[in-house]
Short mmCIF file of N, CA and C in Angstrom, two decimals:
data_model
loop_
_atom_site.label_atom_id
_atom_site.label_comp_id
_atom_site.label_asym_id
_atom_site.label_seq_id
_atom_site.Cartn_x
_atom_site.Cartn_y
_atom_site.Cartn_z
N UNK A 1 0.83 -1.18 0.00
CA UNK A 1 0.00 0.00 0.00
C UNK A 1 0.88 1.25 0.00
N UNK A 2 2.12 1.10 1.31
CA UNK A 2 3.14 2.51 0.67
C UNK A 2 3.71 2.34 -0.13
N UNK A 3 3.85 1.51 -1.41
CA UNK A 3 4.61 1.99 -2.51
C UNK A 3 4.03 2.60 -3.31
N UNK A 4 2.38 2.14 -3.56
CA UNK A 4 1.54 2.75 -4.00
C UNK A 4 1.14 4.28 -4.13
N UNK A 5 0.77 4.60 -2.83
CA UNK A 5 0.70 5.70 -2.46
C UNK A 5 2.07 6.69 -2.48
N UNK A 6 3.13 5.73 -2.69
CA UNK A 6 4.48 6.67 -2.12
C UNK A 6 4.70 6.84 -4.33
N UNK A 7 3.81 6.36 -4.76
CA UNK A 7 4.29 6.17 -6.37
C UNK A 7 5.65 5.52 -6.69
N UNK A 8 5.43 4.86 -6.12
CA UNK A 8 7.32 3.98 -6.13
C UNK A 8 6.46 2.41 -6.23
N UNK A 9 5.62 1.87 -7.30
CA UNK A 9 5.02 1.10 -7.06
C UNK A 9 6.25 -0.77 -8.23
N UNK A 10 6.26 -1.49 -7.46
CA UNK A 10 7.33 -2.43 -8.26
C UNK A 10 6.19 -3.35 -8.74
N UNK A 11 5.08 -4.00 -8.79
CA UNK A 11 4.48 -4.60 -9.49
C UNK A 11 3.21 -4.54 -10.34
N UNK A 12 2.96 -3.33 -9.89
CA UNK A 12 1.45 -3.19 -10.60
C UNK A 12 1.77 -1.39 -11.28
N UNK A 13 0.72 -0.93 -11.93
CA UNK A 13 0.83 -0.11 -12.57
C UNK A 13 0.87 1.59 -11.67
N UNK A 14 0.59 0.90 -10.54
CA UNK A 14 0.09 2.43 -9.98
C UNK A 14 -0.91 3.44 -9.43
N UNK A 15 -1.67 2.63 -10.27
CA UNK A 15 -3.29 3.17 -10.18
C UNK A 15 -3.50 2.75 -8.78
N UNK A 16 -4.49 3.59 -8.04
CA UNK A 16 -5.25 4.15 -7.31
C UNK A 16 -6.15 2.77 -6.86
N UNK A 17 -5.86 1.83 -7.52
CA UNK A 17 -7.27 0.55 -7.88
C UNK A 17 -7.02 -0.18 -6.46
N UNK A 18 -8.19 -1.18 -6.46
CA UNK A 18 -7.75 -2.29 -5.39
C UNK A 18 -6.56 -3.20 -6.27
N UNK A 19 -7.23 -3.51 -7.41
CA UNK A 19 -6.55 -4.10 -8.37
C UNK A 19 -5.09 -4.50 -8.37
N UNK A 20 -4.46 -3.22 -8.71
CA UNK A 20 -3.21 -2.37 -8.33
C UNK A 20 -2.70 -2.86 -7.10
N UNK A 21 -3.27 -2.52 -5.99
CA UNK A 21 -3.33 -3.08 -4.69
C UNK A 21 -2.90 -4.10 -4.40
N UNK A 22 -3.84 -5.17 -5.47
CA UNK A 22 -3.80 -6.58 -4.75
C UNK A 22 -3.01 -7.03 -5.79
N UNK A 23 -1.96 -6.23 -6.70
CA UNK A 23 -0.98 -6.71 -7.47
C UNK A 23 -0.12 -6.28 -7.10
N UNK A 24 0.07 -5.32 -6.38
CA UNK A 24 1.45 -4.94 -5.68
C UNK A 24 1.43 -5.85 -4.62
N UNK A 25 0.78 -6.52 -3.66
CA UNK A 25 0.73 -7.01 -2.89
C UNK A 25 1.05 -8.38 -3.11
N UNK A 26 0.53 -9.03 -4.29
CA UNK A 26 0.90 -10.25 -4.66
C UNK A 26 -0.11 -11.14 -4.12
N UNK A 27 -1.68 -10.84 -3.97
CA UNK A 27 -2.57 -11.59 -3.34
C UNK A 27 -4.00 -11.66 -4.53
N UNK A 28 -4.65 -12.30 -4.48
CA UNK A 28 -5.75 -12.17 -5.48
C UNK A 28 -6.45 -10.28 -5.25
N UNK A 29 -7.39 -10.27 -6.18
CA UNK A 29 -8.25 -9.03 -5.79
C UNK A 29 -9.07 -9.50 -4.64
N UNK A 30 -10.03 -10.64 -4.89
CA UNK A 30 -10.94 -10.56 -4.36
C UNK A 30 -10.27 -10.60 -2.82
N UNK A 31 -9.00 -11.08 -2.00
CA UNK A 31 -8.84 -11.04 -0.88
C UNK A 31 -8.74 -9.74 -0.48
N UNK A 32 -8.74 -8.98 -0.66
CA UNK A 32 -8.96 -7.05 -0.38
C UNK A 32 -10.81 -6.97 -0.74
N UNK A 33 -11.64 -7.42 -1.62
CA UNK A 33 -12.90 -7.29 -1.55
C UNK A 33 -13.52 -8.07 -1.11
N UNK A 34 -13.55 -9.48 -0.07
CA UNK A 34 -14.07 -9.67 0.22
C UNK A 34 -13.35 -9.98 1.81
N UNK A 35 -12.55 -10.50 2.27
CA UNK A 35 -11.76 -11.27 3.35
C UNK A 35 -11.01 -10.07 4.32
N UNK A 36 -10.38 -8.99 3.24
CA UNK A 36 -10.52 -7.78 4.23
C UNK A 36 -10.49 -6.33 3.54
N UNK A 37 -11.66 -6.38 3.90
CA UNK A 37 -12.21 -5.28 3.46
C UNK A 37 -11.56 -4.00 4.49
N UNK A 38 -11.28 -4.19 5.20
CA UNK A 38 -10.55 -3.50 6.40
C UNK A 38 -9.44 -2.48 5.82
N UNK A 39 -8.51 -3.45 5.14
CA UNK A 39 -7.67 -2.81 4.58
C UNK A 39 -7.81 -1.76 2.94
N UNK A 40 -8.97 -3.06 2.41
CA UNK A 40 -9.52 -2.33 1.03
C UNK A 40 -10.05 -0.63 1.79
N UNK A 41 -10.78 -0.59 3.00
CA UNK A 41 -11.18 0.62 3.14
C UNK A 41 -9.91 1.36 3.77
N UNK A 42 -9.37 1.28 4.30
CA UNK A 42 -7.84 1.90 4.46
C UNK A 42 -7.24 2.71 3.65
N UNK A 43 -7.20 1.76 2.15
CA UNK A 43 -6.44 2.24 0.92
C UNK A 43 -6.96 3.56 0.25
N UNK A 44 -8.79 3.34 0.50
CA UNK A 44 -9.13 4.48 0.08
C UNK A 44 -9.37 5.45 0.94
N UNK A 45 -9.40 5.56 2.05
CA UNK A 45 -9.00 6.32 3.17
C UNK A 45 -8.27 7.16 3.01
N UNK A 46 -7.02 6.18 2.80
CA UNK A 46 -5.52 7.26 3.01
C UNK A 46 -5.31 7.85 1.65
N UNK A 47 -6.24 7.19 0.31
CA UNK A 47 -6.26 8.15 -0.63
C UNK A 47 -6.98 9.27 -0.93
N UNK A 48 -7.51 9.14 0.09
CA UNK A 48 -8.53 10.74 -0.09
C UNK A 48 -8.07 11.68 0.54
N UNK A 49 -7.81 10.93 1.94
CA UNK A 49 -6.75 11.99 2.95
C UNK A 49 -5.78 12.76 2.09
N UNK A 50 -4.77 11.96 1.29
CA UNK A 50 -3.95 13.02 0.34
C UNK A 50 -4.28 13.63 -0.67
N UNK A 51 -5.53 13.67 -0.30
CA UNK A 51 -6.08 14.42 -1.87
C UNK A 51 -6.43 14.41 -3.08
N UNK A 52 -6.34 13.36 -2.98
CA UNK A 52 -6.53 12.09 -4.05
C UNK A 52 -7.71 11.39 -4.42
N UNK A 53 -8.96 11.08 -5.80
CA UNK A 53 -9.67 10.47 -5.61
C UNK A 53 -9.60 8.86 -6.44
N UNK A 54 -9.65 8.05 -5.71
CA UNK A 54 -9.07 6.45 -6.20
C UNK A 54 -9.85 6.51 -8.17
N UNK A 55 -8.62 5.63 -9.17
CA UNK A 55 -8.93 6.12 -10.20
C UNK A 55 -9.86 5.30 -10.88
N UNK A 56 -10.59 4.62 -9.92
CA UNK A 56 -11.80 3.70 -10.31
C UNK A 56 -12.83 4.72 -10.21
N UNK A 57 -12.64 5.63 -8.85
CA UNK A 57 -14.04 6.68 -9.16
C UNK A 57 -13.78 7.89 -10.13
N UNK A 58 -12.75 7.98 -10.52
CA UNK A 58 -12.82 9.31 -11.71
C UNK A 58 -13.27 8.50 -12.56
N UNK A 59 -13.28 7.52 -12.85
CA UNK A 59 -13.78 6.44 -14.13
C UNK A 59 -15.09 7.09 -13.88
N UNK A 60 -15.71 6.53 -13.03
CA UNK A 60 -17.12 6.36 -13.00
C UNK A 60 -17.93 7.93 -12.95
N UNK A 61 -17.13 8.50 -12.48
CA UNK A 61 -17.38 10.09 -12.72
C UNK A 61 -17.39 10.56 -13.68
N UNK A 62 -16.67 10.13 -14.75
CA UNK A 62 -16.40 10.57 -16.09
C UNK A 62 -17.87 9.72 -17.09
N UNK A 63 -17.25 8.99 -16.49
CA UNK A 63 -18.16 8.20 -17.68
C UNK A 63 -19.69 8.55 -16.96
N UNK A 64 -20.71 8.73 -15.69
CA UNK A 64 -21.61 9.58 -15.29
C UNK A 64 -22.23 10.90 -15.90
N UNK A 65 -20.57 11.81 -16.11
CA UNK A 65 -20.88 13.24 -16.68
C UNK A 65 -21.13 12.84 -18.39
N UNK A 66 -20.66 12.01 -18.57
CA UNK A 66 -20.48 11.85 -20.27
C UNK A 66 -22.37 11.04 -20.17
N UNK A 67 -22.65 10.37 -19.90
CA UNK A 67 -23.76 9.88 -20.01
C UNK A 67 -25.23 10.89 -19.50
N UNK A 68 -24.78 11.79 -18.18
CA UNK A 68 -25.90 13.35 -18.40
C UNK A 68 -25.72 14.31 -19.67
N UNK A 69 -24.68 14.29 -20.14
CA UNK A 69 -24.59 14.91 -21.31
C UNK A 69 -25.45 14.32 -22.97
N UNK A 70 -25.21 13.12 -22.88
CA UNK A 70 -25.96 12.02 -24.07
C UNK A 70 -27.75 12.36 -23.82
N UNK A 71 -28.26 12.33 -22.84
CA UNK A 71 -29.34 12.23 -22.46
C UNK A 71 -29.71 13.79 -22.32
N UNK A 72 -28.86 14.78 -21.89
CA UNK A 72 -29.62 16.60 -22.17
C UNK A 72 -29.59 16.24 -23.45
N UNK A 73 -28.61 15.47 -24.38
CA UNK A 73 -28.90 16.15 -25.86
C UNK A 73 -30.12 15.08 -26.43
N UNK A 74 -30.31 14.44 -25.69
CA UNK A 74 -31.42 13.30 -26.57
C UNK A 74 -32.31 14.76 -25.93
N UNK A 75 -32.33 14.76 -24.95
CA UNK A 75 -34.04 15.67 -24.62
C UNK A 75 -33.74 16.45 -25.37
N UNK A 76 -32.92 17.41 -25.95
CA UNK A 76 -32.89 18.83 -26.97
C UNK A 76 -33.68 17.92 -28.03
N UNK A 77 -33.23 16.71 -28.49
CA UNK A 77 -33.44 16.66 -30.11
C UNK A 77 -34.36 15.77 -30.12
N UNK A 78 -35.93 16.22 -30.31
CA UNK A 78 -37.23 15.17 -30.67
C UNK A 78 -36.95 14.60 -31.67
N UNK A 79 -36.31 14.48 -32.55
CA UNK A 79 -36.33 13.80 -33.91
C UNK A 79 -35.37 12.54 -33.16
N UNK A 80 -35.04 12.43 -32.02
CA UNK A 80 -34.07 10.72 -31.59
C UNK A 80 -35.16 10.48 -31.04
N UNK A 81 -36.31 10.74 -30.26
CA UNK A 81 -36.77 10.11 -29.22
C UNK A 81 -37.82 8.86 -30.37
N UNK A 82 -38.01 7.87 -29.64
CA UNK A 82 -38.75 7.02 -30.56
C UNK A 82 -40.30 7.13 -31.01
N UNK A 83 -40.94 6.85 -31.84
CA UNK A 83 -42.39 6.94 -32.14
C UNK A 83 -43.14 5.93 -31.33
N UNK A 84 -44.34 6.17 -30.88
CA UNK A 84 -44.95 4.81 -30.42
C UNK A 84 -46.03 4.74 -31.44
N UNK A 85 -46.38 3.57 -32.26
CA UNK A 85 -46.64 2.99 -33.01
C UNK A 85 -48.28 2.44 -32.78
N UNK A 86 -49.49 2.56 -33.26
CA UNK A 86 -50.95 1.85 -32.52
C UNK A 86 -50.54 0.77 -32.91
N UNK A 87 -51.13 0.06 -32.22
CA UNK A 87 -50.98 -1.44 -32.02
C UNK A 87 -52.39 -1.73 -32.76
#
């Protein structure tokens, strides 16, 4: 976890991930998501503490803002929304 955080990481890429985590560590993922979660919450703990937001949630942030954006522009443009058809 401090090489990670210290960016001095020797087996995994770096990222912010459990992933990362549980490849620097040399243990499966799932033993950080399920067996101890203790430490999985730790990691992101001490990454927020520095200011940091883990780079699984800028994912999901990004890809969130990109998907309110798809959907204001479907509502601008009636010509996408679908026809309903009489049956």
């Amino acid at each position: 976890m401090d090489r990670i955080l210290r960016g001095t990481p020797e087996r995994s890429n770096g990222a912010l991930t459990i992933v990362a985590l549980a490849l620097e560590a040399g243990v499966p993922r799932n033993a950080l998501t399920q067996r101890h979660t203790d430490l999985k919450n730790e990691f992101y703990d001490r990454v927020r503490v520095r200011g940091g937001t883990p780079d699984s949630e800028q994912r999901l942030r990004k890809q969130v803002r990109r998907l309110k954006e798809l959907r204001a522009d479907d509502a601008k443009s009636p010509s996408s929304r679908p026809t309903s058809k009489p049956l």
